[in-house]
Short mmCIF file of C-alpha atoms and ligand atoms in Angstrom, two decimals:
data_model
loop_
_atom_site.label_atom_id
_atom_site.label_comp_id
_atom_site.label_asym_id
_atom_site.label_seq_id
_atom_site.Cartn_x
_atom_site.Cartn_y
_atom_site.Cartn_z
CA MET A 1 1.87 -2.30 -101.17
CA LYS A 2 0.96 -1.49 -97.25
CA HIS A 3 -2.43 -0.41 -95.84
CA ALA A 4 -3.86 1.59 -92.85
CA ASP A 5 -6.99 3.44 -92.23
CA ILE A 6 -5.03 6.46 -91.35
CA ILE A 7 -1.62 7.68 -92.71
CA ILE A 8 -0.18 10.95 -91.49
CA ILE A 9 2.67 12.16 -93.69
CA GLY A 10 5.19 14.12 -91.18
CA GLY A 11 6.22 13.32 -87.78
CA GLY A 12 6.15 16.72 -86.30
CA ALA A 13 3.92 18.75 -83.96
CA ALA A 14 0.89 18.86 -85.84
CA GLY A 15 1.34 14.95 -87.13
CA PHE A 16 1.75 13.33 -83.90
CA PHE A 17 -1.16 15.28 -82.22
CA ALA A 18 -3.39 14.00 -85.05
CA ALA A 19 -2.50 10.59 -84.89
CA ILE A 20 -2.86 10.93 -81.22
CA THR A 21 -6.41 12.11 -81.25
CA ALA A 22 -7.38 9.60 -83.92
CA ALA A 23 -6.66 6.68 -82.13
CA SER A 24 -8.13 8.02 -78.76
CA VAL A 25 -11.68 8.29 -80.67
CA LYS A 26 -11.27 5.21 -81.96
CA PRO A 27 -8.71 2.69 -80.85
CA ASP A 28 -8.79 -0.22 -83.17
CA LEU A 29 -7.79 2.08 -86.12
CA SER A 30 -4.71 1.25 -88.06
CA ILE A 31 -2.51 4.29 -88.04
CA ILE A 32 0.79 5.09 -89.75
CA ILE A 33 3.07 8.02 -89.37
CA LEU A 34 5.66 8.36 -92.41
CA GLU A 35 8.59 10.72 -91.64
CA GLN A 36 11.41 11.62 -94.16
CA SER A 37 13.96 12.21 -91.64
CA LYS A 38 15.58 9.90 -89.52
CA GLU A 39 14.26 11.33 -86.34
CA VAL A 40 10.83 12.50 -85.49
CA LEU A 41 9.55 15.74 -83.76
CA GLN A 42 12.97 17.36 -84.33
CA LYS A 43 11.48 20.93 -84.15
CA VAL A 44 9.74 20.25 -80.87
CA ARG A 45 12.98 19.00 -79.80
CA ILE A 46 15.02 22.18 -80.23
CA SER A 47 12.21 24.56 -79.77
CA GLY A 48 12.20 27.47 -77.18
CA GLY A 49 15.88 26.75 -76.58
CA GLY A 50 15.49 22.97 -75.72
CA ARG A 51 12.52 23.86 -73.37
CA CYS A 52 9.53 23.99 -76.01
CA ASN A 53 7.39 26.87 -75.70
CA ALA A 54 4.49 24.70 -75.99
CA THR A 55 1.36 27.20 -75.94
CA HIS A 56 0.74 30.89 -74.24
CA ALA A 57 -1.34 31.80 -71.18
CA CYS A 58 -3.97 33.77 -73.28
CA PHE A 59 -7.57 31.91 -73.02
CA ASP A 60 -9.87 34.39 -74.97
CA PRO A 61 -10.00 33.15 -78.41
CA LYS A 62 -10.80 36.77 -79.71
CA GLU A 63 -7.76 38.27 -78.32
CA LEU A 64 -5.50 35.06 -79.15
CA ILE A 65 -6.18 35.26 -82.80
CA ASN A 66 -4.57 38.91 -82.62
CA PHE A 67 -1.22 36.89 -82.40
CA TYR A 68 -1.83 35.58 -85.78
CA PRO A 69 -0.66 37.55 -88.76
CA ARG A 70 -2.00 35.01 -91.09
CA GLY A 71 -5.08 32.60 -90.02
CA ALA A 72 -6.55 34.81 -87.41
CA LYS A 73 -10.00 34.67 -88.91
CA GLU A 74 -10.00 31.08 -89.57
CA LEU A 75 -8.43 30.09 -86.18
CA LEU A 76 -11.22 31.66 -84.04
CA GLY A 77 -13.52 28.99 -84.31
CA PRO A 78 -11.22 25.81 -84.01
CA PHE A 79 -9.74 27.84 -80.88
CA TYR A 80 -13.07 27.64 -79.15
CA SER A 81 -13.10 23.88 -79.71
CA PHE A 82 -9.29 23.01 -78.87
CA GLY A 83 -7.15 26.26 -77.43
CA PRO A 84 -4.48 26.80 -74.80
CA SER A 85 -7.11 25.95 -71.68
CA GLN A 86 -7.76 22.53 -73.76
CA THR A 87 -3.86 22.45 -74.77
CA ILE A 88 -3.01 22.44 -71.10
CA GLU A 89 -5.48 20.05 -69.92
CA TRP A 90 -4.58 17.67 -72.57
CA PHE A 91 -0.90 17.68 -71.64
CA LYS A 92 -1.92 17.29 -68.03
CA ASN A 93 -4.11 14.40 -68.46
CA HIS A 94 -1.06 12.74 -70.26
CA GLY A 95 1.42 13.51 -67.63
CA VAL A 96 2.91 16.67 -68.68
CA SER A 97 2.48 19.53 -66.71
CA LEU A 98 2.99 23.37 -68.01
CA LYS A 99 3.82 26.55 -66.36
CA THR A 100 3.60 30.13 -67.29
CA GLU A 101 6.27 32.51 -67.39
CA THR A 102 5.91 36.26 -66.44
CA ASP A 103 5.31 37.00 -70.21
CA GLY A 104 2.57 34.25 -70.57
CA ARG A 105 4.55 31.87 -72.54
CA MET A 106 4.03 28.30 -71.37
CA PHE A 107 6.68 25.40 -70.88
CA PRO A 108 6.92 22.00 -69.56
CA VAL A 109 7.59 22.32 -65.48
CA THR A 110 10.60 20.24 -66.62
CA ASP A 111 12.11 22.98 -68.63
CA SER A 112 12.82 20.30 -71.08
CA SER A 113 11.09 19.64 -74.52
CA GLU A 114 12.07 15.91 -74.05
CA THR A 115 9.20 15.68 -71.63
CA ILE A 116 6.88 16.36 -74.50
CA LEU A 117 8.37 13.97 -76.76
CA ASN A 118 8.46 11.20 -74.35
CA CYS A 119 4.87 11.72 -73.94
CA PHE A 120 4.48 11.50 -77.44
CA SER A 121 6.47 8.54 -77.95
CA ASP A 122 4.93 6.23 -74.97
CA LEU A 123 1.42 7.29 -76.25
CA THR A 124 2.13 6.06 -79.85
CA LYS A 125 3.49 3.03 -78.52
CA LYS A 126 0.63 2.47 -76.39
CA MET A 127 -1.86 2.91 -78.80
CA GLY A 128 -0.28 0.95 -81.67
CA ILE A 129 0.35 3.92 -84.03
CA LYS A 130 3.14 2.86 -86.45
CA VAL A 131 5.95 5.33 -86.95
CA PHE A 132 8.13 4.74 -90.11
CA THR A 133 11.11 7.19 -90.22
CA ASN A 134 13.67 7.57 -93.29
CA VAL A 135 10.46 7.31 -95.74
CA LYS A 136 10.05 10.27 -97.92
CA VAL A 137 6.43 10.72 -99.57
CA LYS A 138 7.11 11.46 -103.08
CA ASN A 139 3.65 11.93 -104.69
CA TYR A 140 -0.04 10.63 -103.74
CA HIS A 141 -3.02 9.87 -105.94
CA TYR A 142 -6.59 10.49 -105.02
CA LYS A 143 -9.64 9.01 -106.00
CA GLN A 144 -12.92 10.70 -104.61
CA SER A 145 -15.44 7.94 -105.24
CA ALA A 146 -13.35 4.85 -104.00
CA GLU A 147 -13.17 3.39 -100.80
CA LEU A 148 -9.56 3.49 -100.83
CA LYS A 149 -9.10 6.85 -101.18
CA PHE A 150 -5.18 7.43 -101.44
CA GLU A 151 -2.23 5.75 -102.92
CA ILE A 152 1.08 7.04 -101.41
CA ILE A 153 4.24 6.61 -103.30
CA THR A 154 7.44 7.02 -101.34
CA ASP A 155 11.06 6.64 -101.78
CA SER A 156 10.62 3.12 -100.65
CA GLU A 157 7.26 0.98 -100.19
CA ASN A 158 4.17 2.41 -101.52
CA TYR A 159 0.70 2.64 -99.30
CA THR A 160 -2.95 2.55 -99.62
CA CYS A 161 -5.43 4.59 -97.10
CA ASN A 162 -8.85 5.55 -96.39
CA GLN A 163 -7.97 9.05 -94.91
CA MET A 164 -4.65 10.88 -95.39
CA MET A 165 -3.04 13.78 -93.50
CA LEU A 166 -0.16 16.01 -94.70
CA ALA A 167 1.55 17.58 -91.42
CA THR A 168 4.72 18.25 -93.67
CA GLY A 169 5.58 21.71 -92.17
CA SER A 170 7.42 24.27 -94.26
CA SER A 171 8.32 21.86 -97.13
CA PRO A 172 8.84 23.13 -100.60
CA PHE A 173 8.63 19.97 -102.29
CA ILE A 174 5.21 19.01 -100.79
CA TRP A 175 4.04 22.54 -101.47
CA ASN A 176 5.01 22.02 -105.20
CA LEU A 177 3.27 18.57 -104.93
CA LEU A 178 -0.04 20.21 -103.77
CA LYS A 179 0.27 22.79 -106.53
CA THR A 180 0.18 19.96 -108.96
CA GLN A 181 -3.12 18.58 -107.19
CA GLY A 182 -4.80 21.99 -107.85
CA TYR A 183 -4.00 23.68 -104.70
CA HIS A 184 -3.30 27.30 -104.33
CA VAL A 185 0.05 27.94 -102.30
CA ILE A 186 0.82 31.28 -100.82
CA GLU A 187 4.53 31.79 -101.70
CA PRO A 188 6.46 31.01 -98.38
CA VAL A 189 8.65 33.51 -96.99
CA PRO A 190 10.46 33.74 -93.56
CA SER A 191 9.14 35.11 -90.44
CA LEU A 192 10.24 36.14 -87.23
CA PHE A 193 13.72 37.47 -87.95
CA THR A 194 15.91 40.33 -86.64
CA PHE A 195 16.93 43.65 -88.48
CA ASN A 196 20.56 43.85 -89.68
CA LEU A 197 21.96 47.71 -89.49
CA PRO A 198 25.36 46.76 -90.67
CA LYS A 199 28.14 49.08 -89.29
CA HIS A 200 25.65 51.44 -87.52
CA PRO A 201 27.16 52.99 -84.89
CA ILE A 202 23.93 52.06 -82.61
CA CYS A 203 25.39 48.75 -82.42
CA ASN A 204 28.17 49.82 -80.12
CA LEU A 205 25.16 49.65 -77.83
CA MET A 206 25.04 45.80 -78.22
CA GLY A 207 23.25 44.13 -75.36
CA LEU A 208 21.17 47.16 -74.56
CA SER A 209 17.38 46.87 -74.12
CA VAL A 210 14.69 49.39 -73.84
CA PRO A 211 11.39 47.88 -72.10
CA LYS A 212 9.09 49.52 -74.54
CA ALA A 213 9.51 50.92 -77.99
CA LYS A 214 7.68 51.40 -81.22
CA VAL A 215 8.76 50.07 -84.60
CA TYR A 216 7.51 51.83 -87.88
CA ILE A 217 8.12 50.11 -91.38
CA LYS A 218 8.60 53.52 -93.37
CA ASP A 219 5.90 53.44 -96.66
CA THR A 220 3.70 50.72 -95.23
CA LYS A 221 0.99 50.60 -92.23
CA ILE A 222 3.09 48.04 -90.30
CA SER A 223 4.44 49.18 -86.66
CA SER A 224 4.73 47.07 -83.44
CA ASP A 225 5.64 47.82 -79.94
CA GLY A 226 7.27 45.95 -76.88
CA PRO A 227 10.82 45.58 -75.62
CA LEU A 228 13.43 46.21 -78.06
CA LEU A 229 16.92 44.75 -78.11
CA ILE A 230 20.14 46.52 -79.63
CA THR A 231 22.50 43.61 -80.79
CA HIS A 232 25.86 43.64 -82.47
CA TRP A 233 24.18 43.21 -85.74
CA GLY A 234 20.93 45.38 -85.46
CA LEU A 235 17.75 45.67 -83.77
CA SER A 236 16.14 42.42 -82.36
CA GLY A 237 13.40 41.91 -79.39
CA PRO A 238 9.84 41.40 -79.42
CA ALA A 239 8.99 44.54 -81.08
CA VAL A 240 11.33 43.77 -84.14
CA LEU A 241 10.34 40.21 -84.28
CA LYS A 242 6.42 41.26 -84.36
CA ALA A 243 7.34 43.68 -87.14
CA SER A 244 9.20 40.98 -89.08
CA ALA A 245 6.14 38.71 -88.89
CA TRP A 246 3.35 41.27 -89.51
CA GLY A 247 5.51 42.63 -92.53
CA ALA A 248 6.77 39.05 -93.62
CA GLY A 249 5.36 39.62 -97.15
CA VAL A 250 6.14 43.15 -98.05
CA LEU A 251 9.94 43.01 -96.74
CA ALA A 252 10.49 39.96 -98.55
CA GLU A 253 9.35 41.91 -101.52
CA ARG A 254 11.68 44.73 -100.31
CA LYS A 255 14.55 41.82 -100.19
CA TYR A 256 15.07 43.20 -96.85
CA GLU A 257 15.99 46.56 -97.40
CA PHE A 258 13.87 49.17 -95.83
CA ASP A 259 13.83 52.02 -93.69
CA ILE A 260 12.20 52.24 -90.14
CA LEU A 261 11.55 54.82 -87.42
CA VAL A 262 11.72 54.30 -83.79
CA ASP A 263 9.74 55.96 -81.06
CA TRP A 264 12.09 55.39 -77.96
CA VAL A 265 9.41 56.60 -76.02
CA PRO A 266 6.09 55.65 -77.38
CA ASP A 267 3.70 56.38 -74.21
CA ILE A 268 4.98 60.00 -73.82
CA ASN A 269 3.80 62.50 -76.36
CA VAL A 270 5.57 65.65 -77.86
CA PRO A 271 3.82 68.14 -75.12
CA ALA A 272 4.74 66.10 -72.37
CA ILE A 273 8.50 66.18 -73.65
CA ASN A 274 8.37 70.00 -73.53
CA GLN A 275 6.94 69.91 -70.05
CA LEU A 276 9.54 67.89 -68.80
CA ARG A 277 12.04 70.15 -70.38
CA GLU A 278 10.76 72.96 -68.45
CA GLU A 279 10.75 71.14 -65.18
CA MET A 280 14.49 70.25 -65.94
CA ALA A 281 15.36 73.69 -67.08
CA LYS A 282 18.42 74.07 -64.79
CA LYS A 283 19.97 70.44 -65.29
CA LYS A 284 22.22 69.45 -67.67
CA VAL A 285 20.94 67.54 -70.56
CA VAL A 286 23.58 65.07 -71.11
CA SER A 287 23.36 63.79 -67.58
CA ASN A 288 19.63 63.74 -67.14
CA PRO A 289 18.10 61.29 -69.43
CA LEU A 290 14.49 61.81 -69.72
CA PHE A 291 12.13 59.15 -68.86
CA SER A 292 13.10 55.84 -68.59
CA ILE A 293 15.79 55.64 -71.13
CA PRO A 294 18.91 53.76 -70.51
CA SER A 295 21.67 55.95 -70.17
CA ARG A 296 23.94 54.64 -72.67
CA LEU A 297 21.23 54.79 -75.27
CA TRP A 298 20.76 58.62 -73.77
CA GLN A 299 24.29 59.47 -74.36
CA PHE A 300 23.93 57.99 -78.38
CA ILE A 301 20.83 60.19 -78.68
CA THR A 302 22.28 63.45 -77.06
CA ASN A 303 25.84 62.85 -79.06
CA ASN A 304 23.77 63.26 -82.33
CA ILE A 305 22.33 66.79 -81.17
CA ILE A 306 24.42 68.75 -78.86
CA THR A 307 28.10 69.23 -78.93
CA ASP A 308 28.33 70.92 -75.77
CA ARG A 309 28.15 68.46 -73.22
CA GLU A 310 27.73 71.06 -70.39
CA LYS A 311 24.41 72.37 -71.59
CA ASN A 312 21.37 72.32 -69.45
CA TRP A 313 17.80 71.92 -70.85
CA ALA A 314 16.77 75.53 -70.90
CA SER A 315 19.73 76.48 -72.90
CA LEU A 316 18.60 73.87 -76.08
CA SER A 317 18.06 75.98 -79.00
CA LYS A 318 14.57 75.45 -80.92
CA MET A 319 16.47 73.51 -83.52
CA GLU A 320 18.38 71.50 -80.97
CA MET A 321 14.78 70.74 -79.41
CA THR A 322 13.47 69.92 -82.52
CA ASP A 323 16.19 67.44 -83.34
CA MET A 324 15.83 65.86 -79.80
CA ILE A 325 12.25 65.31 -80.36
CA ASN A 326 12.79 63.82 -83.58
CA GLN A 327 15.52 61.31 -82.23
CA LEU A 328 13.16 60.53 -79.27
CA LYS A 329 9.98 59.60 -81.36
CA SER A 330 11.40 58.87 -84.60
CA SER A 331 14.99 57.77 -85.20
CA SER A 332 15.33 56.71 -88.74
CA PHE A 333 17.40 53.47 -89.42
CA SER A 334 18.12 51.91 -92.79
CA VAL A 335 17.81 48.14 -92.54
CA LYS A 336 19.92 46.18 -94.76
CA GLY A 337 19.40 42.39 -94.51
CA LYS A 338 17.97 39.96 -91.87
CA THR A 339 19.13 37.31 -89.48
CA THR A 340 17.14 34.32 -88.14
CA PHE A 341 16.09 34.42 -84.86
CA LYS A 342 17.32 31.17 -83.45
CA GLU A 343 14.91 30.52 -80.59
CA GLU A 344 11.91 30.18 -82.86
CA PHE A 345 11.23 31.02 -86.71
CA VAL A 346 8.65 29.94 -88.85
CA THR A 347 7.52 30.49 -92.58
CA ALA A 348 4.72 32.66 -93.58
CA GLY A 349 2.86 31.47 -96.78
CA GLY A 350 1.75 27.96 -97.34
CA VAL A 351 -1.67 26.12 -98.70
CA SER A 352 -4.57 29.00 -99.23
CA LEU A 353 -6.94 29.00 -96.54
CA GLU A 354 -10.10 29.37 -98.34
CA GLN A 355 -9.26 25.48 -99.67
CA ILE A 356 -9.74 24.26 -96.13
CA ASN A 357 -12.77 23.40 -94.03
CA PHE A 358 -11.74 24.49 -90.52
CA ARG A 359 -14.00 22.44 -88.70
CA SER A 360 -11.95 19.58 -89.64
CA PHE A 361 -9.02 20.76 -91.27
CA GLN A 362 -9.64 18.89 -94.32
CA SER A 363 -9.19 19.70 -97.88
CA LYS A 364 -12.30 21.32 -99.92
CA LEU A 365 -10.95 19.86 -102.79
CA GLN A 366 -9.97 16.48 -101.85
CA PRO A 367 -12.41 15.23 -98.75
CA GLY A 368 -10.45 12.88 -96.80
CA LEU A 369 -7.36 14.73 -97.10
CA PHE A 370 -6.52 16.60 -93.80
CA LEU A 371 -3.68 19.49 -93.64
CA ALA A 372 -2.75 21.09 -90.32
CA GLY A 373 0.49 23.14 -88.94
CA GLU A 374 2.77 24.96 -91.09
CA VAL A 375 1.84 23.27 -94.25
CA LEU A 376 -1.03 25.97 -94.10
CA ASN A 377 -0.88 29.70 -94.63
CA ILE A 378 -0.87 30.00 -90.95
CA ASP A 379 1.95 31.42 -88.71
CA ALA A 380 2.05 33.50 -85.71
CA LEU A 381 4.41 35.75 -83.48
CA THR A 382 6.75 34.41 -81.18
CA GLY A 383 5.55 32.94 -77.89
CA GLY A 384 4.16 29.51 -78.19
CA PHE A 385 1.32 30.38 -80.76
CA ASN A 386 2.80 28.51 -83.83
CA PHE A 387 2.63 25.10 -81.66
CA GLN A 388 -0.82 26.23 -80.42
CA ALA A 389 -1.97 26.21 -84.32
CA ALA A 390 -0.25 22.74 -84.65
CA TRP A 391 -2.08 21.15 -81.78
CA THR A 392 -5.36 22.71 -82.58
CA GLY A 393 -5.45 21.48 -86.15
CA GLY A 394 -4.09 18.17 -85.26
CA TYR A 395 -6.67 17.84 -82.70
CA LEU A 396 -9.60 18.66 -84.95
CA ALA A 397 -8.00 16.68 -87.59
CA GLY A 398 -7.51 13.65 -85.60
CA THR A 399 -11.04 14.04 -84.28
CA GLU A 400 -12.50 14.20 -87.52
CA MET A 401 -10.60 11.26 -88.84
CA GLY A 402 -11.40 9.01 -85.72
CA LYS A 403 -14.74 9.62 -86.14
CA LYS A 404 -15.24 9.22 -89.78
CA GLN A 405 -13.90 5.39 -89.11
CA GLU A 406 -16.39 4.64 -86.86
C1 FAD B 501 14.61 26.48 -83.82
C2 FAD B 501 13.17 26.74 -83.64
C3 FAD B 501 12.35 26.95 -82.42
C4 FAD B 501 10.90 26.76 -82.39
N1 FAD B 501 10.59 27.27 -81.38
C5 FAD B 501 9.16 27.24 -81.32
C6 FAD B 501 8.39 27.21 -79.83
O1 FAD B 501 9.17 27.40 -78.82
N2 FAD B 501 7.03 27.58 -79.96
C7 FAD B 501 6.42 27.71 -80.88
O2 FAD B 501 5.11 27.63 -80.77
N3 FAD B 501 7.03 27.38 -82.00
C8 FAD B 501 8.13 27.23 -82.03
N4 FAD B 501 8.65 26.97 -83.65
C9 FAD B 501 7.93 26.63 -84.37
C10 FAD B 501 7.36 25.56 -84.79
O3 FAD B 501 8.33 24.40 -84.46
C11 FAD B 501 6.46 24.93 -85.97
O4 FAD B 501 5.46 25.95 -85.97
C12 FAD B 501 5.77 23.79 -85.68
O5 FAD B 501 6.94 22.58 -85.40
C13 FAD B 501 5.01 23.30 -86.71
O6 FAD B 501 4.50 21.85 -86.93
P1 FAD B 501 4.26 21.09 -88.03
O7 FAD B 501 3.89 19.93 -87.81
O8 FAD B 501 3.44 21.80 -89.21
O9 FAD B 501 5.62 21.26 -88.71
P2 FAD B 501 7.17 20.22 -88.37
O10 FAD B 501 7.21 20.23 -86.79
O11 FAD B 501 8.25 20.85 -88.95
O12 FAD B 501 6.98 18.74 -88.80
C14 FAD B 501 6.80 18.51 -90.14
C15 FAD B 501 7.43 17.04 -90.47
O13 FAD B 501 7.14 16.62 -91.78
C16 FAD B 501 8.36 15.80 -92.27
N5 FAD B 501 8.28 15.92 -93.68
C17 FAD B 501 8.13 16.94 -94.69
N6 FAD B 501 8.21 16.29 -95.79
C18 FAD B 501 7.95 15.23 -95.72
C19 FAD B 501 7.83 14.08 -96.96
N7 FAD B 501 7.46 14.60 -98.14
N8 FAD B 501 7.60 13.01 -96.53
C20 FAD B 501 7.84 12.58 -94.99
N9 FAD B 501 7.98 13.26 -93.91
C21 FAD B 501 8.02 14.59 -94.66
C22 FAD B 501 9.44 16.97 -91.67
O14 FAD B 501 10.61 16.29 -92.08
C23 FAD B 501 9.10 17.22 -90.34
O15 FAD B 501 9.28 16.14 -89.39
C24 FAD B 501 10.04 26.93 -83.48
C25 FAD B 501 10.81 26.82 -85.03
C26 FAD B 501 12.05 26.40 -84.94
C27 FAD B 501 12.65 26.41 -86.45
#
């Protein structure tokens, strides 16, 4: 049986950040990370297309929490303690400079996730943190009153420790184990996916993107706006990914078969469309797109409405004009299935948040046990927010674990 002051289960973003933080607070602590795979930090490595979108340039916690469909309320306080500003500063102090892209996403200036992997690897070595790979944690026993609170059962050796952290990401095995320990786990479902429109003619416009559209999921209150991309299998882009995140639960219940409405011109109302019609009265409808609608999309929309390609705006019938407005403001699509967004995906669901004290990411059920990252029912939109939640939780948990051992 091996022993350490702190044992962290899961060698991912939250686990490494917690271990390094605890070791900074109290350098002589014995800390072990147990990782089931043969390599640690695999998601960090592949994240952001190999560049690691580590955080987002959003510095007001009240604004930042709007990017979290689950966990917003609970993360507000933690973000005041350790948010994107502190993350940028932390990485800078440890030799990793981050840069901001025009959409606010932040990456290492090297454009390589390896920079972050190397940073964590150097720090763990320097700080004497032991990392054991190919060790799968199968169970743990908890004794509240004992000095040695935890006994950890793995598929090889067993361990004891005073404080333990679960940073196991989206692991069904660990969620099932936690249920047996009395935790409430919200059923996990995928988030951040794109919508399939099998054989829909709009897919012929693959590659086309609209700078701002609004997507409504019918029979729900879910809507989202932003750039929308047409792919060879359906619809993608930030507007769709956002809708998938906010609707993760309800869309899973509907087995990913649902109807959506797309507003191609969300900033323009119906009177403005009618007004423009008058201004363009003598111009041909087909060759004079309204607003900034890309011409291939305009052809697609008008094909559905007018057969006479020579018609000008003034000669559109009342019915054709109504159709036009419907197509522009609420094109209807039946979604059948989803496709994983390869750049970034997460799981919605996990350990219920009321069982966690968010000042330190400590369990209320089993004090001495810390949980952070995707194991919790916290997830965000794409853009660096998911890692931010992992760094924030890891930092606050690590700080508390370090302090407790002082
Ligand atoms: C392809 C992809 C790209 C992404 N890109 C981005 C991005 O650019 N920006 C962003 O913000 N987010 C991104 N994400 C999301 C981000 O990777 C996660 O939110 C983040 O990694 C969560 O960190 P974590 O520490 O909670 O879990 P993880 O990083 O998943 O780490 C958990 C670790 O625990 C280990 N483990 C699990 N069970 C056990 C066990 N029983 N015993 C021992 N070890 C165990 C796992 O093997 C794993 O190594 C991406 C996700 C994917 C899949």
